[in-house]
Coordinates of C-alpha atoms in Angstrom, one line a residue:
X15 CA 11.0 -5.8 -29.3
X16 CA 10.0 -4.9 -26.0
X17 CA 12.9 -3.6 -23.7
X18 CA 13.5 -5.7 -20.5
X19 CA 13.4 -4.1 -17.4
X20 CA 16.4 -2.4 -15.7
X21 CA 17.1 -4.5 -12.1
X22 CA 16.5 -1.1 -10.5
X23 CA 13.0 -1.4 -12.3
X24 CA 12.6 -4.9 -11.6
X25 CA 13.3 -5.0 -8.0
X26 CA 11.0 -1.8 -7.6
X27 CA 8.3 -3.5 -9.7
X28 CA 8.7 -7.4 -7.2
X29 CA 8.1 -4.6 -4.1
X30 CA 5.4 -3.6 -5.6
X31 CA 3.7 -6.9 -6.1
X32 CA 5.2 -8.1 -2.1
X33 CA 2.8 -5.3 -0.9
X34 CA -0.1 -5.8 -2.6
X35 CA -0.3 -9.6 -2.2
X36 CA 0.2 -8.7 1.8
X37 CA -2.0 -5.6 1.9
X38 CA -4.9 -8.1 0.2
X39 CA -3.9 -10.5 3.4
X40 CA -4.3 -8.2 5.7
X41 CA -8.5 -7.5 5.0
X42 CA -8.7 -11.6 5.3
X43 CA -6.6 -11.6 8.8
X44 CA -9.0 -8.3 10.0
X45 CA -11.9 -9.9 9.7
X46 CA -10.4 -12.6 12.3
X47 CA -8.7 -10.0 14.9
X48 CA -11.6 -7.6 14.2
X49 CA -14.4 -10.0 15.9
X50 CA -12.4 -10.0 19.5
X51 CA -10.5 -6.4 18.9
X52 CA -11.9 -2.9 18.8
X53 CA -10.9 -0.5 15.9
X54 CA -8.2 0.8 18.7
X55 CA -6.6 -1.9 20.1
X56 CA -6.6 -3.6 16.9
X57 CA -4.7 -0.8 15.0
X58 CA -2.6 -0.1 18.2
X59 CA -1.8 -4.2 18.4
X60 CA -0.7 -4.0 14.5
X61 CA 1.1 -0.7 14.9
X62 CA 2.9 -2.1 18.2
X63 CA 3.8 -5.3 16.3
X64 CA 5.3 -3.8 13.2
X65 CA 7.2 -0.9 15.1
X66 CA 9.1 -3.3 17.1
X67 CA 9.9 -5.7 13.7
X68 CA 11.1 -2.4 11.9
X69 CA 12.9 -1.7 15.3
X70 CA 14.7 -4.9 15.1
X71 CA 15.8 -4.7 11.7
X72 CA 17.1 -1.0 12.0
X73 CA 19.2 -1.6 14.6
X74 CA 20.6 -4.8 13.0
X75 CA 20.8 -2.5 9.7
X76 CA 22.7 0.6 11.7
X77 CA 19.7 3.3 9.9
X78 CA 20.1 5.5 12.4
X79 CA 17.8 8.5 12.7
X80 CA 16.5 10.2 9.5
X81 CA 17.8 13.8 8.3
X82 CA 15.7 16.8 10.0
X83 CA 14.4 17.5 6.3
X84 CA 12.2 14.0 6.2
X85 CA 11.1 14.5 9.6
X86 CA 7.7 16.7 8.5
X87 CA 6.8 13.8 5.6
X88 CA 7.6 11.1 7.8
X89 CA 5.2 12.5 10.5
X90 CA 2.0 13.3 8.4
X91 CA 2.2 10.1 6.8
X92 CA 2.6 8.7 10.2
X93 CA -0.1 10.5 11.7
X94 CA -2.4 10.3 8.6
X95 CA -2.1 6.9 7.5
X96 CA 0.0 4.8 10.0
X97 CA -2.4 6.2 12.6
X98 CA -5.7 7.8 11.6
X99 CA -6.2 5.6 8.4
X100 CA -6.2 2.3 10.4
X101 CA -8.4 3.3 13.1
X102 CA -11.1 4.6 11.1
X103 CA -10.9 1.8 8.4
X104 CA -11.1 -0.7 11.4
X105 CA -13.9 1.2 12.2
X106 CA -15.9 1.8 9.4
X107 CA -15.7 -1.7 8.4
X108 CA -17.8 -2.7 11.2
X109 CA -20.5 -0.3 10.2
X110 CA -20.5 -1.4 6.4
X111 CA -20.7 -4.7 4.5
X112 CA -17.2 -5.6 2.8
X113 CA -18.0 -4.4 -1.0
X114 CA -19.0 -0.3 0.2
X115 CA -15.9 -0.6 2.3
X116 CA -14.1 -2.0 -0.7
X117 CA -15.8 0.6 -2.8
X118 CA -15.3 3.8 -0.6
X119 CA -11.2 3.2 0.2
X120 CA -10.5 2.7 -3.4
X121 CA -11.1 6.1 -4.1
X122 CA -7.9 6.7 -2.8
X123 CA -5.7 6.0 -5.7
X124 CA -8.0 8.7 -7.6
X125 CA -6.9 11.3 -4.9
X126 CA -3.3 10.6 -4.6
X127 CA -3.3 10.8 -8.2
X128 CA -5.0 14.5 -7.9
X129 CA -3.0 15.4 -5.1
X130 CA 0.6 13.8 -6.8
X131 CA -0.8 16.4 -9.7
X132 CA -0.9 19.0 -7.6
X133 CA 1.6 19.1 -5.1
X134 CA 4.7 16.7 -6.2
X135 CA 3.7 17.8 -10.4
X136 CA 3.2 14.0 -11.2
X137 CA 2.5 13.6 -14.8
X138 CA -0.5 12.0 -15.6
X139 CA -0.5 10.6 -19.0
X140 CA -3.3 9.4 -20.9
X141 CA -2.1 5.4 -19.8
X142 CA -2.4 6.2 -16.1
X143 CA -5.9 8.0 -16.6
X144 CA -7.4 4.9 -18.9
X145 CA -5.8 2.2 -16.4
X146 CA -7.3 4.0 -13.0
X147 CA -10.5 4.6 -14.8
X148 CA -10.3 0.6 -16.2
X149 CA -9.6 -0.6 -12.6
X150 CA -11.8 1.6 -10.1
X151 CA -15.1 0.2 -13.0
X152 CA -13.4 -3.3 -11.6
X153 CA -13.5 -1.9 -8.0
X154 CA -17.2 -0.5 -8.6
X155 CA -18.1 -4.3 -10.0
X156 CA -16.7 -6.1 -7.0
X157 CA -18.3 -3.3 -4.4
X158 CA -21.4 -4.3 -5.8
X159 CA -21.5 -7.7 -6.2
X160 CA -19.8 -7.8 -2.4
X161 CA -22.5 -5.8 -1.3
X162 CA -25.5 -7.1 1.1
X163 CA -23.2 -9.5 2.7
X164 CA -23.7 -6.8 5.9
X165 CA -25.4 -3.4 7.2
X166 CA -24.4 -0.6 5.4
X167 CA -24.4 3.1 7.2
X168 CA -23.5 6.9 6.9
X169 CA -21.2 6.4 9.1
X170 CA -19.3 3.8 7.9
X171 CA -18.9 5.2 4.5
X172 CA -17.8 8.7 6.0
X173 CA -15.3 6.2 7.6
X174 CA -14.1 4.7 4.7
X175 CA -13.7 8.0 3.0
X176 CA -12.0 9.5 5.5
X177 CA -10.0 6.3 5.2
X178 CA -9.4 7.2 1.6
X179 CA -8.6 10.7 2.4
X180 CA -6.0 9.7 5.0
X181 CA -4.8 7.0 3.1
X182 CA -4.0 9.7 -0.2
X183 CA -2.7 12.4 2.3
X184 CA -0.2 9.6 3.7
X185 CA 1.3 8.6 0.5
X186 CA 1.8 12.4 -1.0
X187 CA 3.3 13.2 1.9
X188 CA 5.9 10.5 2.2
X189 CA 6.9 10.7 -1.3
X190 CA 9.4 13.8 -0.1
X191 CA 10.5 11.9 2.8
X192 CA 11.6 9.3 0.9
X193 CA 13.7 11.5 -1.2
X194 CA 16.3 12.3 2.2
X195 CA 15.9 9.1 4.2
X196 CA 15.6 5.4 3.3
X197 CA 12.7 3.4 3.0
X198 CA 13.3 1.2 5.9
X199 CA 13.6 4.8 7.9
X200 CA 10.5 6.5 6.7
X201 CA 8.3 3.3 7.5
X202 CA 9.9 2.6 11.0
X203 CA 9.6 6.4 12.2
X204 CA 5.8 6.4 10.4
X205 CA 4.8 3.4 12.4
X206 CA 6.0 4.4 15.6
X207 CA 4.1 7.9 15.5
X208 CA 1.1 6.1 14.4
X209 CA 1.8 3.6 17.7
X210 CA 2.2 6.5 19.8
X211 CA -1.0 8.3 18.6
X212 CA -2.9 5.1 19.6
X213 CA -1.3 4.8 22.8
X214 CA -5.1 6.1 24.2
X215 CA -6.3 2.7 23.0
X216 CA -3.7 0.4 25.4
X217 CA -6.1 0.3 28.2
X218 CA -8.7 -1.9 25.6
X219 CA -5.5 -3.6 23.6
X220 CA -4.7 -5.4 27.0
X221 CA -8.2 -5.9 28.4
X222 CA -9.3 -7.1 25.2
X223 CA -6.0 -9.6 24.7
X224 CA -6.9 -11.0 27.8
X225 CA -10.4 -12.3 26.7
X226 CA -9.1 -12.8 22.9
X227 CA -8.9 -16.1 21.3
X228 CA -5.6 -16.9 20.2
X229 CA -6.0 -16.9 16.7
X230 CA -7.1 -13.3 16.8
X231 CA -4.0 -12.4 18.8
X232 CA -2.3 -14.1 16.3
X233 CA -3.8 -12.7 13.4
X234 CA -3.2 -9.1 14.7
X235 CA 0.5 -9.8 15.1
X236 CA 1.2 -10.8 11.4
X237 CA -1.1 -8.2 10.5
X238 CA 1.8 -5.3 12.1
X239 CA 5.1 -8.1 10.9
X240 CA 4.0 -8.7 7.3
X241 CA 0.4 -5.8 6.0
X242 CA 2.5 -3.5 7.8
X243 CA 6.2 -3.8 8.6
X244 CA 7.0 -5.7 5.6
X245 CA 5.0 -4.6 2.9
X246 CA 5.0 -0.7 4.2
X247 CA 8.7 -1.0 3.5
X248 CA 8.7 -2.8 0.2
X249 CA 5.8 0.0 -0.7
X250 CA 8.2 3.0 0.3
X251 CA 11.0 1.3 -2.0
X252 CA 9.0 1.1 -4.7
X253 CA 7.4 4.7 -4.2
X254 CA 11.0 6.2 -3.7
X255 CA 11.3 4.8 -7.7
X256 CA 8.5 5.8 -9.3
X257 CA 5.9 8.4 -8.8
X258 CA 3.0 8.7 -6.4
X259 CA 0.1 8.4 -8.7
X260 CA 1.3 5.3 -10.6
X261 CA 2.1 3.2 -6.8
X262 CA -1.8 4.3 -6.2
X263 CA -2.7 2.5 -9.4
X264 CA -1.0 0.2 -8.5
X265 CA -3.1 -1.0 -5.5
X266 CA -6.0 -1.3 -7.5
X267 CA -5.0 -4.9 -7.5
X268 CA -5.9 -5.3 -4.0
X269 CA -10.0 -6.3 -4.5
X270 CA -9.1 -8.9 -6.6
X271 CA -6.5 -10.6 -4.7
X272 CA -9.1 -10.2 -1.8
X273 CA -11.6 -12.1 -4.0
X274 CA -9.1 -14.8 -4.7
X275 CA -7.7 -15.1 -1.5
X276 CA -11.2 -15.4 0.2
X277 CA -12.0 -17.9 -2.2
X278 CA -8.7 -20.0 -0.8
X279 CA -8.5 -19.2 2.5
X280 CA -12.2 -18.9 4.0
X281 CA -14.1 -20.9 1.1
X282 CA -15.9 -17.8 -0.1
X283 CA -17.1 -19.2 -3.6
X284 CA -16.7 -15.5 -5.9
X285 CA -19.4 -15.5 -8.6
X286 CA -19.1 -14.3 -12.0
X287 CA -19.5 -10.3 -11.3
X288 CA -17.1 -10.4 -8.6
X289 CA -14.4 -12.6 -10.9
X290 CA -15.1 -10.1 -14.3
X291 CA -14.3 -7.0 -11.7
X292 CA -11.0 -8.7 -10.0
X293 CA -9.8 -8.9 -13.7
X294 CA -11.1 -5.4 -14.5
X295 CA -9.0 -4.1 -11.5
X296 CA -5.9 -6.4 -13.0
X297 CA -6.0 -4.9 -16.4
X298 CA -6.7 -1.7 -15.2
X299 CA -3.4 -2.0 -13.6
X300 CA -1.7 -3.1 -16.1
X301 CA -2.8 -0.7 -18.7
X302 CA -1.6 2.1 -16.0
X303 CA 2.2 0.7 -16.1
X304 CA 2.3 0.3 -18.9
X305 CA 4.6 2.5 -21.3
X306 CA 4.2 3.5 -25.3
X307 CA 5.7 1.5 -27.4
X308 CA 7.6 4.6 -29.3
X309 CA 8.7 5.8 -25.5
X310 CA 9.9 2.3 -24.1
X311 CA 12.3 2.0 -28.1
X312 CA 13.5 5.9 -27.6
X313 CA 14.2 5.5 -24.1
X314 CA 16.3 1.8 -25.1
X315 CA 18.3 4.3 -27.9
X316 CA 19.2 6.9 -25.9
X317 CA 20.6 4.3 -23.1
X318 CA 23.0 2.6 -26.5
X319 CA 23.9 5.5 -27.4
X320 CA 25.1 6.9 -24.1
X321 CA 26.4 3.5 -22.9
X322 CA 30.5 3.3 -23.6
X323 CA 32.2 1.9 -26.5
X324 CA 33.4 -2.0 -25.7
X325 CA 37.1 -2.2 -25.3
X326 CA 38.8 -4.0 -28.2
X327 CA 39.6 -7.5 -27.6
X328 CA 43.2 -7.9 -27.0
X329 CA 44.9 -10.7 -28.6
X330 CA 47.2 -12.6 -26.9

């Protein structure tokens, strides 16, 4: 009998899915902002958005500031991936079709599972290894059957993989932070370096807002309230629960809620490749959170036998 989750586990595990399903969102409310905003303004305009949200709800919250010791995780992940990741992925998506884009970035899980190794000593059982390896096929499959709907460029897959890189180098480095601060405190912090990094970029965020339809402005606003404020919180939760290599399998889910959600949203009729690798990616994730069966029954016995003995009923 399988055992049912613990509500530590299950809350971690519905933060999980809240990010993903809004992280998928965000690269259908890009291409919108993208056409009147430049890779800048546009990840200056998100970052600017979701600071003040997570601004809001700190003071509301009392966080306060974090310890000194999560002050050097909360800044390369804000720097790396609050900051750098966002510019050059708004970039290098206007050099390269969506599927290479798609393609390139996804390589990311693969590294913060190398780096998790390396640096935090992740394990990386043979379940995680056969579940990335399932999913990033189902990432390859919808790259290529995405692929030709744009130019495609050295430069824009440099992008991307510096993207990847940035993106990898983010997470490893905010699993510590999350260790002395909260999750709500390691994200607000993050996003506000990134904003100040892009501050360079306010002269084009305000000549370009001027000029911008509405529904791009309005696009790059729940792109820093929900991609970023919300679901960069609920992804820190999670993360602060689990380790860094199974959260990047995790997002292997992404593509194909991007294929579904195009489908919905813009009409974007997926064929058959592109629908056989969103359920690759899907079972690839699964198979990566997944736990032996032996594990999941000795972990349930060891949690009877430590819990305490029932009081006897008392009779009246």
């Amino acid at each position: 009998m399988k055992k049912p989750l613990r509500p530590a586990e299950a809350t971690a595990a519905a933060a999980a899915v809240v990010t993903v399903v809004l992280w998928a969102s965000a690269f259908v409310s890009i291409r919108s902002a993208g056409a009147a905003y430049s890779p800048g303004a546009l990840a200056l305009g998100r970052l600017a958005s979701g600071a003040l949200t997570l601004g809001v709800f700190c003071l509301l919250r009392r966080e306060g500031l974090p310890p000194r010791s999560a002050w050097r995780g909360i800044a390369i992940s804000g720097a790396l991936w609050f900051g750098f990741y966002m510019v050059v992925l708004n970039w290098g998506e206007q050099q390269v079709d969506a599927g290479t884009a798609a393609l390139v970035v996804n390589i990311g899980p693969i590294l913060i599972a190398l780096l998790g190794s390396r640096l935090l000593g992740d394990a990386m059982p043979p379940r995680l290894l056969a579940g990335m390896a399932v999913s990033f096929a189902g990432a390859v499959t919808v790259g290529l059957s995405m692929s030709g709907e744009g130019g495609s460029s050295v430069l824009g897959v440099v992008l991307c993989l510096l993207a990847a890189v940035a993106y990898a180098g983010g997470v490893v480095a905010q699993k510590p932070a999350l260790g002395r601060a909260s999750a709500l405190q390691v994200t607000t912090f993050g996003c506000l370096i990134g904003a100040v990094l892009c501050l360079p970029f306010a002269g084009q965020l305000v000549e370009q807002a001027a000029d911008a339809p509405v529904s791009a402005t309005l696009n790059m606003v729940y792109l820093g309230v929900f991609p970023t404020a919300l679901a960069f919180t609920t992804w820190a939760y999670a993360l602060a629960r689990t380790t860094a290599s199974r959260m990047g399998a995790t997002t292997y889910a992404v593509p194909a809620l991007v294929v579904l959600m195009s489908w919905l949203a813009l009409g974007e009729v997926p064929g058959l490749l592109t629908l056989a690798g969103g359920v690759l990616c899907l079972a690839g994730v699964a198979v990566s959170r997944s736990r032996p069966r032996a594990k999941a029954e000795a972990e349930a016995e060891r949690a009877t036998a430590t819990a305490p003995d029932p009081e006897p009923e008392q009779v009246p």
